[in-house]
Amino acid sequence: MIVGALFTVSVSAQDESAIMAIPNHQLVASIEKDWIASDALKSHRLKALADNGLVTISGKVANLFEREVAVRLARRTSGVVTVIDQIEVNAKPRPDADLKIDARKALKADPATESLSPTIHVTKGVVTLQGETQTRGQHILAAQIVSGVRGVTKVVNDLKVAQHDIPDAVLANTIRELLESHVILDTARIQVTVTDGEAVLKGEVDNVYQRSHAETIAFRAGASDVDTSGVRVVILAPGKAKGLRE
């Protein structure tokens, strides 16, 4: 049995008053609606409880990836400040040799990671990935994909990202294009600057999930570091924001 953790997000005093105005039952309804609509959560028994921006989620899922999806969907809901993850991963033990085979198959089956040939070690359900990826995106996705393999209890991502010299102007433009084209971020107002490979994002988003996703996109584009301290979360009531459904 695997139990989750605590995820806390800082918001301003102005945002806090907006959060308090969102009824608990609306937060729960919005979160559970996203869980039901998600293709990634195929068989789960989850429950959410809300208390003025603090959301506790509990229940059972089939694998680590489903737990991550459930938490991310809860975190992206407008008005959520803290997510207490009490989800249990109901994964039956499997032979390490089988997990190694399935982990490699899963990586080869995804177009984004099919070119990777990592070294995979498995010990009592814990999978360790070693080797090199060409992009930060592959680094992130490889761990996510392996976490979805039935029976995996933990993923240790020791993959290294190959170093490439990308001009700051080119990297900044790439990040802007990715942010502007992504459906989840269609209501975000974010400016991008890059200095020595480090991206600084500033502006406003509708919820915590948009800010987190913007940071992930900047990393995947090739930024060595991403500063989102200048991205302000402007809380909207559930159902008001657009472009937030996968």
PDB file of C-alpha atoms in Angstrom:
ATOM      1  CA  MET A   1       0.000   0.000   0.000  1.00  0.00           C
ATOM      2  CA  ILE A   2       1.362   3.416  -0.963  1.00  0.00           C
ATOM      3  CA  VAL A   3       0.085   6.599   0.670  1.00  0.00           C
ATOM      4  CA  GLY A   4       0.541  10.092  -0.739  1.00  0.00           C
ATOM      5  CA  ALA A   5       1.665  13.433   0.683  1.00  0.00           C
ATOM      6  CA  LEU A   6       0.914  17.110   1.280  1.00  0.00           C
ATOM      7  CA  PHE A   7       0.944  19.711  -1.517  1.00  0.00           C
ATOM      8  CA  THR A   8       0.824  23.365  -0.468  1.00  0.00           C
ATOM      9  CA  VAL A   9       0.703  26.426  -2.706  1.00  0.00           C
ATOM     10  CA  SER A  10       1.273  30.017  -1.585  1.00  0.00           C
ATOM     11  CA  VAL A  11      -1.264  32.671  -2.561  1.00  0.00           C
ATOM     12  CA  SER A  12      -1.514  36.372  -1.797  1.00  0.00           C
ATOM     13  CA  ALA A  13      -3.731  37.918   0.877  1.00  0.00           C
ATOM     14  CA  GLN A  14      -5.982  39.265  -1.872  1.00  0.00           C
ATOM     15  CA  ASP A  15      -6.430  35.799  -3.322  1.00  0.00           C
ATOM     16  CA  GLU A  16      -7.155  34.353   0.126  1.00  0.00           C
ATOM     17  CA  SER A  17     -10.359  36.369   0.486  1.00  0.00           C
ATOM     18  CA  ALA A  18     -11.522  35.088  -2.917  1.00  0.00           C
ATOM     19  CA  ILE A  19     -10.814  31.511  -1.873  1.00  0.00           C
ATOM     20  CA  MET A  20     -12.905  31.886   1.272  1.00  0.00           C
ATOM     21  CA  ALA A  21     -15.837  32.949  -0.884  1.00  0.00           C
ATOM     22  CA  ILE A  22     -15.921  29.648  -2.799  1.00  0.00           C
ATOM     23  CA  PRO A  23     -18.273  27.183  -1.059  1.00  0.00           C
ATOM     24  CA  ASN A  24     -16.717  23.893  -0.063  1.00  0.00           C
ATOM     25  CA  HIS A  25     -19.331  21.876  -1.930  1.00  0.00           C
ATOM     26  CA  GLN A  26     -18.472  23.704  -5.179  1.00  0.00           C
ATOM     27  CA  LEU A  27     -14.791  22.820  -4.823  1.00  0.00           C
ATOM     28  CA  VAL A  28     -15.639  19.163  -4.194  1.00  0.00           C
ATOM     29  CA  ALA A  29     -18.092  19.040  -7.107  1.00  0.00           C
ATOM     30  CA  SER A  30     -15.557  20.567  -9.488  1.00  0.00           C
ATOM     31  CA  ILE A  31     -12.792  18.165  -8.455  1.00  0.00           C
ATOM     32  CA  GLU A  32     -14.992  15.076  -8.654  1.00  0.00           C
ATOM     33  CA  LYS A  33     -16.329  16.163 -12.045  1.00  0.00           C
ATOM     34  CA  ASP A  34     -12.761  16.284 -13.399  1.00  0.00           C
ATOM     35  CA  TRP A  35     -11.976  12.884 -11.911  1.00  0.00           C
ATOM     36  CA  ILE A  36     -14.963  11.342 -13.657  1.00  0.00           C
ATOM     37  CA  ALA A  37     -14.105  13.008 -16.967  1.00  0.00           C
ATOM     38  CA  SER A  38     -10.428  11.982 -16.934  1.00  0.00           C
ATOM     39  CA  ASP A  39      -9.462   9.081 -19.191  1.00  0.00           C
ATOM     40  CA  ALA A  40      -6.383   8.510 -17.013  1.00  0.00           C
ATOM     41  CA  LEU A  41      -8.512   7.500 -14.027  1.00  0.00           C
ATOM     42  CA  LYS A  42     -10.032   4.320 -15.369  1.00  0.00           C
ATOM     43  CA  SER A  43     -10.934   2.524 -12.144  1.00  0.00           C
ATOM     44  CA  HIS A  44     -10.816   4.409  -8.906  1.00  0.00           C
ATOM     45  CA  ARG A  45     -12.627   4.989  -5.642  1.00  0.00           C
ATOM     46  CA  LEU A  46     -11.810   8.536  -4.625  1.00  0.00           C
ATOM     47  CA  LYS A  47     -13.359  11.060  -2.268  1.00  0.00           C
ATOM     48  CA  ALA A  48     -12.666  14.776  -1.747  1.00  0.00           C
ATOM     49  CA  LEU A  49     -13.336  16.907   1.321  1.00  0.00           C
ATOM     50  CA  ALA A  50     -12.876  20.706   1.259  1.00  0.00           C
ATOM     51  CA  ASP A  51     -12.375  23.232   4.049  1.00  0.00           C
ATOM     52  CA  ASN A  52     -11.804  26.816   2.828  1.00  0.00           C
ATOM     53  CA  GLY A  53      -9.178  25.946   0.209  1.00  0.00           C
ATOM     54  CA  LEU A  54      -7.725  22.937   2.006  1.00  0.00           C
ATOM     55  CA  VAL A  55      -8.714  19.769   0.163  1.00  0.00           C
ATOM     56  CA  THR A  56      -8.187  16.237   1.444  1.00  0.00           C
ATOM     57  CA  ILE A  57      -8.417  13.469  -1.119  1.00  0.00           C
ATOM     58  CA  SER A  58      -8.592   9.808  -0.174  1.00  0.00           C
ATOM     59  CA  GLY A  59      -9.493   6.464  -1.667  1.00  0.00           C
ATOM     60  CA  LYS A  60      -7.785   3.895  -3.881  1.00  0.00           C
ATOM     61  CA  VAL A  61      -6.251   3.930  -7.369  1.00  0.00           C
ATOM     62  CA  ALA A  62      -4.580   1.265  -9.487  1.00  0.00           C
ATOM     63  CA  ASN A  63      -1.098   2.794  -9.899  1.00  0.00           C
ATOM     64  CA  LEU A  64       1.209   5.721  -9.131  1.00  0.00           C
ATOM     65  CA  PHE A  65       0.293   7.594 -12.288  1.00  0.00           C
ATOM     66  CA  GLU A  66      -3.413   7.573 -11.412  1.00  0.00           C
ATOM     67  CA  ARG A  67      -2.565   9.042  -8.009  1.00  0.00           C
ATOM     68  CA  GLU A  68      -0.537  11.813  -9.666  1.00  0.00           C
ATOM     69  CA  VAL A  69      -3.381  12.604 -12.064  1.00  0.00           C
ATOM     70  CA  ALA A  70      -5.925  12.731  -9.239  1.00  0.00           C
ATOM     71  CA  VAL A  71      -3.734  15.138  -7.263  1.00  0.00           C
ATOM     72  CA  ARG A  72      -2.998  17.343 -10.294  1.00  0.00           C
ATOM     73  CA  LEU A  73      -6.687  17.607 -11.134  1.00  0.00           C
ATOM     74  CA  ALA A  74      -7.438  18.629  -7.567  1.00  0.00           C
ATOM     75  CA  ARG A  75      -4.598  21.167  -7.512  1.00  0.00           C
ATOM     76  CA  ARG A  76      -5.738  22.866 -10.716  1.00  0.00           C
ATOM     77  CA  THR A  77      -9.197  23.651  -9.330  1.00  0.00           C
ATOM     78  CA  SER A  78      -9.739  27.352  -8.708  1.00  0.00           C
ATOM     79  CA  GLY A  79      -9.818  28.020  -4.975  1.00  0.00           C
ATOM     80  CA  VAL A  80      -7.625  25.090  -3.933  1.00  0.00           C
ATOM     81  CA  VAL A  81      -4.589  26.136  -1.875  1.00  0.00           C
ATOM     82  CA  THR A  82      -3.499  22.913  -0.194  1.00  0.00           C
ATOM     83  CA  VAL A  83      -4.070  19.293  -1.217  1.00  0.00           C
ATOM     84  CA  ILE A  84      -3.597  16.597   1.405  1.00  0.00           C
ATOM     85  CA  ASP A  85      -3.029  13.380  -0.507  1.00  0.00           C
ATOM     86  CA  GLN A  86      -4.231  10.330   1.424  1.00  0.00           C
ATOM     87  CA  ILE A  87      -4.728   8.185  -1.662  1.00  0.00           C
ATOM     88  CA  GLU A  88      -3.736   4.528  -1.466  1.00  0.00           C
ATOM     89  CA  VAL A  89      -2.187   2.819  -4.477  1.00  0.00           C
ATOM     90  CA  ASN A  90      -3.801  -0.585  -4.534  1.00  0.00           C
ATOM     91  CA  ALA A  91      -1.028  -2.318  -6.472  1.00  0.00           C
ATOM     92  CA  LYS A  92      -0.496  -6.054  -6.090  1.00  0.00           C
ATOM     93  CA  PRO A  93       3.183  -7.126  -5.902  1.00  0.00           C
ATOM     94  CA  ARG A  94       4.666  -8.373  -9.186  1.00  0.00           C
ATOM     95  CA  PRO A  95       8.046  -9.961  -9.990  1.00  0.00           C
ATOM     96  CA  ASP A  96      10.772  -7.373 -10.560  1.00  0.00           C
ATOM     97  CA  ALA A  97      11.693  -9.024 -13.857  1.00  0.00           C
ATOM     98  CA  ASP A  98       8.161  -8.510 -15.174  1.00  0.00           C
ATOM     99  CA  LEU A  99       8.144  -4.864 -14.070  1.00  0.00           C
ATOM    100  CA  LYS A 100      11.425  -4.260 -15.905  1.00  0.00           C
ATOM    101  CA  ILE A 101      10.022  -5.736 -19.115  1.00  0.00           C
ATOM    102  CA  ASP A 102       6.771  -3.770 -18.870  1.00  0.00           C
ATOM    103  CA  ALA A 103       8.578  -0.518 -18.037  1.00  0.00           C
ATOM    104  CA  ARG A 104      10.704  -0.802 -21.176  1.00  0.00           C
ATOM    105  CA  LYS A 105       7.659  -1.691 -23.276  1.00  0.00           C
ATOM    106  CA  ALA A 106       5.782   1.325 -21.946  1.00  0.00           C
ATOM    107  CA  LEU A 107       8.632   3.683 -22.850  1.00  0.00           C
ATOM    108  CA  LYS A 108       8.930   2.235 -26.354  1.00  0.00           C
ATOM    109  CA  ALA A 109       5.168   2.477 -26.891  1.00  0.00           C
ATOM    110  CA  ASP A 110       5.081   6.255 -26.353  1.00  0.00           C
ATOM    111  CA  PRO A 111       6.228   8.406 -29.323  1.00  0.00           C
ATOM    112  CA  ALA A 112       7.855  10.914 -26.967  1.00  0.00           C
ATOM    113  CA  THR A 113      10.131   8.318 -25.329  1.00  0.00           C
ATOM    114  CA  GLU A 114      10.463   5.559 -27.922  1.00  0.00           C
ATOM    115  CA  SER A 115      13.980   6.734 -28.830  1.00  0.00           C
ATOM    116  CA  LEU A 116      15.237   6.301 -25.254  1.00  0.00           C
ATOM    117  CA  SER A 117      17.303   3.308 -24.190  1.00  0.00           C
ATOM    118  CA  PRO A 118      17.687   3.786 -20.453  1.00  0.00           C
ATOM    119  CA  THR A 119      19.189   1.345 -18.013  1.00  0.00           C
ATOM    120  CA  ILE A 120      16.352   0.043 -15.837  1.00  0.00           C
ATOM    121  CA  HIS A 121      16.867  -1.438 -12.389  1.00  0.00           C
ATOM    122  CA  VAL A 122      14.006  -2.866 -10.330  1.00  0.00           C
ATOM    123  CA  THR A 123      14.192  -3.820  -6.663  1.00  0.00           C
ATOM    124  CA  LYS A 124      11.059  -4.823  -4.784  1.00  0.00           C
ATOM    125  CA  GLY A 125       8.842  -2.747  -7.052  1.00  0.00           C
ATOM    126  CA  VAL A 126      11.089   0.340  -7.044  1.00  0.00           C
ATOM    127  CA  VAL A 127      12.169   1.258 -10.582  1.00  0.00           C
ATOM    128  CA  THR A 128      15.350   3.261 -11.145  1.00  0.00           C
ATOM    129  CA  LEU A 129      15.937   4.872 -14.538  1.00  0.00           C
ATOM    130  CA  GLN A 130      19.487   5.712 -15.615  1.00  0.00           C
ATOM    131  CA  GLY A 131      20.909   7.104 -18.834  1.00  0.00           C
ATOM    132  CA  GLU A 132      20.418  10.261 -20.893  1.00  0.00           C
ATOM    133  CA  THR A 133      17.509  12.101 -22.457  1.00  0.00           C
ATOM    134  CA  GLN A 134      17.640  14.729 -25.179  1.00  0.00           C
ATOM    135  CA  THR A 135      15.129  17.057 -23.560  1.00  0.00           C
ATOM    136  CA  ARG A 136      13.732  17.952 -20.166  1.00  0.00           C
ATOM    137  CA  GLY A 137      10.372  16.805 -21.491  1.00  0.00           C
ATOM    138  CA  GLN A 138      11.626  13.270 -22.081  1.00  0.00           C
ATOM    139  CA  HIS A 139      13.112  13.282 -18.589  1.00  0.00           C
ATOM    140  CA  ILE A 140       9.738  14.143 -17.049  1.00  0.00           C
ATOM    141  CA  LEU A 141       7.630  11.915 -19.290  1.00  0.00           C
ATOM    142  CA  ALA A 142       9.810   8.829 -18.814  1.00  0.00           C
ATOM    143  CA  ALA A 143       9.133   8.807 -15.085  1.00  0.00           C
ATOM    144  CA  GLN A 144       5.417   9.480 -15.610  1.00  0.00           C
ATOM    145  CA  ILE A 145       5.087   6.633 -18.098  1.00  0.00           C
ATOM    146  CA  VAL A 146       6.876   4.116 -15.892  1.00  0.00           C
ATOM    147  CA  SER A 147       4.790   5.184 -12.877  1.00  0.00           C
ATOM    148  CA  GLY A 148       1.753   3.936 -14.801  1.00  0.00           C
ATOM    149  CA  VAL A 149       3.053   0.367 -14.968  1.00  0.00           C
ATOM    150  CA  ARG A 150       0.978  -1.937 -12.780  1.00  0.00           C
ATOM    151  CA  GLY A 151       2.905  -3.003  -9.686  1.00  0.00           C
ATOM    152  CA  VAL A 152       5.466  -0.172  -9.627  1.00  0.00           C
ATOM    153  CA  THR A 153       5.672   1.263  -6.111  1.00  0.00           C
ATOM    154  CA  LYS A 154       8.160   4.075  -6.761  1.00  0.00           C
ATOM    155  CA  VAL A 155      10.168   5.598  -9.614  1.00  0.00           C
ATOM    156  CA  VAL A 156      13.688   6.950  -9.033  1.00  0.00           C
ATOM    157  CA  ASN A 157      14.513   9.167 -11.998  1.00  0.00           C
ATOM    158  CA  ASP A 158      18.311   9.322 -12.367  1.00  0.00           C
ATOM    159  CA  LEU A 159      18.139  10.170 -16.071  1.00  0.00           C
ATOM    160  CA  LYS A 160      20.369  13.061 -17.134  1.00  0.00           C
ATOM    161  CA  VAL A 161      19.331  15.697 -19.662  1.00  0.00           C
ATOM    162  CA  ALA A 162      21.861  16.209 -22.461  1.00  0.00           C
ATOM    163  CA  GLN A 163      23.270  19.718 -22.489  1.00  0.00           C
ATOM    164  CA  HIS A 164      22.441  21.794 -25.562  1.00  0.00           C
ATOM    165  CA  ASP A 165      23.277  25.445 -26.117  1.00  0.00           C
ATOM    166  CA  ILE A 166      20.017  27.191 -27.043  1.00  0.00           C
ATOM    167  CA  PRO A 167      20.187  30.969 -27.642  1.00  0.00           C
ATOM    168  CA  ASP A 168      18.163  32.841 -25.014  1.00  0.00           C
ATOM    169  CA  ALA A 169      16.029  34.599 -27.632  1.00  0.00           C
ATOM    170  CA  VAL A 170      15.175  31.323 -29.346  1.00  0.00           C
ATOM    171  CA  LEU A 171      14.329  29.617 -26.058  1.00  0.00           C
ATOM    172  CA  ALA A 172      12.140  32.540 -24.935  1.00  0.00           C
ATOM    173  CA  ASN A 173      10.237  32.498 -28.217  1.00  0.00           C
ATOM    174  CA  THR A 174       9.767  28.726 -28.020  1.00  0.00           C
ATOM    175  CA  ILE A 175       8.352  28.961 -24.502  1.00  0.00           C
ATOM    176  CA  ARG A 176       5.987  31.780 -25.544  1.00  0.00           C
ATOM    177  CA  GLU A 177       4.682  29.766 -28.496  1.00  0.00           C
ATOM    178  CA  LEU A 178       4.117  26.692 -26.333  1.00  0.00           C
ATOM    179  CA  LEU A 179       2.281  28.698 -23.681  1.00  0.00           C
ATOM    180  CA  GLU A 180       0.107  30.492 -26.221  1.00  0.00           C
ATOM    181  CA  SER A 181      -0.826  27.303 -28.069  1.00  0.00           C
ATOM    182  CA  HIS A 182      -1.694  25.156 -25.057  1.00  0.00           C
ATOM    183  CA  VAL A 183      -5.427  24.773 -24.422  1.00  0.00           C
ATOM    184  CA  ILE A 184      -5.019  24.606 -20.644  1.00  0.00           C
ATOM    185  CA  LEU A 185      -3.314  28.006 -20.682  1.00  0.00           C
ATOM    186  CA  ASP A 186      -5.646  29.825 -23.063  1.00  0.00           C
ATOM    187  CA  THR A 187      -6.785  32.197 -20.301  1.00  0.00           C
ATOM    188  CA  ALA A 188      -3.314  32.801 -18.822  1.00  0.00           C
ATOM    189  CA  ARG A 189      -1.495  36.123 -19.243  1.00  0.00           C
ATOM    190  CA  ILE A 190       2.215  35.290 -19.026  1.00  0.00           C
ATOM    191  CA  GLN A 191       5.318  37.169 -20.170  1.00  0.00           C
ATOM    192  CA  VAL A 192       8.596  35.311 -20.716  1.00  0.00           C
ATOM    193  CA  THR A 193      12.225  36.405 -20.474  1.00  0.00           C
ATOM    194  CA  VAL A 194      15.312  34.179 -20.621  1.00  0.00           C
ATOM    195  CA  THR A 195      18.807  34.978 -19.366  1.00  0.00           C
ATOM    196  CA  ASP A 196      21.639  32.445 -19.573  1.00  0.00           C
ATOM    197  CA  GLY A 197      19.127  29.657 -20.084  1.00  0.00           C
ATOM    198  CA  GLU A 198      17.039  30.534 -17.032  1.00  0.00           C
ATOM    199  CA  ALA A 199      13.411  31.459 -17.757  1.00  0.00           C
ATOM    200  CA  VAL A 200      11.465  34.040 -15.769  1.00  0.00           C
ATOM    201  CA  LEU A 201       7.681  33.946 -16.082  1.00  0.00           C
ATOM    202  CA  LYS A 202       5.521  36.890 -14.997  1.00  0.00           C
ATOM    203  CA  GLY A 203       1.828  37.681 -15.271  1.00  0.00           C
ATOM    204  CA  GLU A 204      -1.500  36.276 -14.135  1.00  0.00           C
ATOM    205  CA  VAL A 205      -3.187  32.878 -14.261  1.00  0.00           C
ATOM    206  CA  ASP A 206      -6.617  31.687 -13.170  1.00  0.00           C
ATOM    207  CA  ASN A 207      -5.453  28.915 -10.864  1.00  0.00           C
ATOM    208  CA  VAL A 208      -2.518  27.054  -9.387  1.00  0.00           C
ATOM    209  CA  TYR A 209      -2.614  24.324 -12.014  1.00  0.00           C
ATOM    210  CA  GLN A 210      -2.021  26.808 -14.837  1.00  0.00           C
ATOM    211  CA  ARG A 211       1.035  28.215 -13.062  1.00  0.00           C
ATOM    212  CA  SER A 212       2.421  24.728 -12.421  1.00  0.00           C
ATOM    213  CA  HIS A 213       1.777  23.692 -16.013  1.00  0.00           C
ATOM    214  CA  ALA A 214       3.458  26.826 -17.378  1.00  0.00           C
ATOM    215  CA  GLU A 215       6.544  25.988 -15.335  1.00  0.00           C
ATOM    216  CA  THR A 216       6.566  22.430 -16.678  1.00  0.00           C
ATOM    217  CA  ILE A 217       6.298  23.655 -20.264  1.00  0.00           C
ATOM    218  CA  ALA A 218       9.231  26.041 -19.789  1.00  0.00           C
ATOM    219  CA  PHE A 219      11.367  23.199 -18.450  1.00  0.00           C
ATOM    220  CA  ARG A 220      10.349  20.935 -21.311  1.00  0.00           C
ATOM    221  CA  ALA A 221      11.312  23.629 -23.799  1.00  0.00           C
ATOM    222  CA  GLY A 222      14.868  23.455 -22.463  1.00  0.00           C
ATOM    223  CA  ALA A 223      15.144  26.019 -19.672  1.00  0.00           C
ATOM    224  CA  SER A 224      17.781  25.141 -17.079  1.00  0.00           C
ATOM    225  CA  ASP A 225      15.714  26.796 -14.365  1.00  0.00           C
ATOM    226  CA  VAL A 226      12.278  28.444 -14.183  1.00  0.00           C
ATOM    227  CA  ASP A 227      11.194  31.263 -11.867  1.00  0.00           C
ATOM    228  CA  THR A 228       7.410  31.569 -11.473  1.00  0.00           C
ATOM    229  CA  SER A 229       7.423  33.804  -8.396  1.00  0.00           C
ATOM    230  CA  GLY A 230       6.143  36.653 -10.589  1.00  0.00           C
ATOM    231  CA  VAL A 231       3.095  34.677 -11.758  1.00  0.00           C
ATOM    232  CA  ARG A 232       0.098  35.723  -9.677  1.00  0.00           C
ATOM    233  CA  VAL A 233      -2.880  33.433  -9.183  1.00  0.00           C
ATOM    234  CA  VAL A 234      -6.146  35.339  -9.630  1.00  0.00           C
ATOM    235  CA  ILE A 235      -8.759  33.080  -8.088  1.00  0.00           C
ATOM    236  CA  LEU A 236     -11.983  32.519 -10.003  1.00  0.00           C
ATOM    237  CA  ALA A 237     -14.992  30.585  -8.818  1.00  0.00           C
ATOM    238  CA  PRO A 238     -15.191  26.994 -10.121  1.00  0.00           C
ATOM    239  CA  GLY A 239     -16.691  26.918 -13.599  1.00  0.00           C
ATOM    240  CA  LYS A 240     -15.756  30.518 -14.412  1.00  0.00           C
ATOM    241  CA  ALA A 241     -12.351  29.871 -15.988  1.00  0.00           C
ATOM    242  CA  LYS A 242     -12.010  28.609 -19.535  1.00  0.00           C
ATOM    243  CA  GLY A 243      -9.646  26.130 -21.126  1.00  0.00           C
ATOM    244  CA  LEU A 244      -9.093  24.019 -18.024  1.00  0.00           C
ATOM    245  CA  ARG A 245     -10.509  20.685 -19.058  1.00  0.00           C
ATOM    246  CA  GLU A 246      -8.374  17.996 -20.624  1.00  0.00           C
TER     247      GLU A 246
END
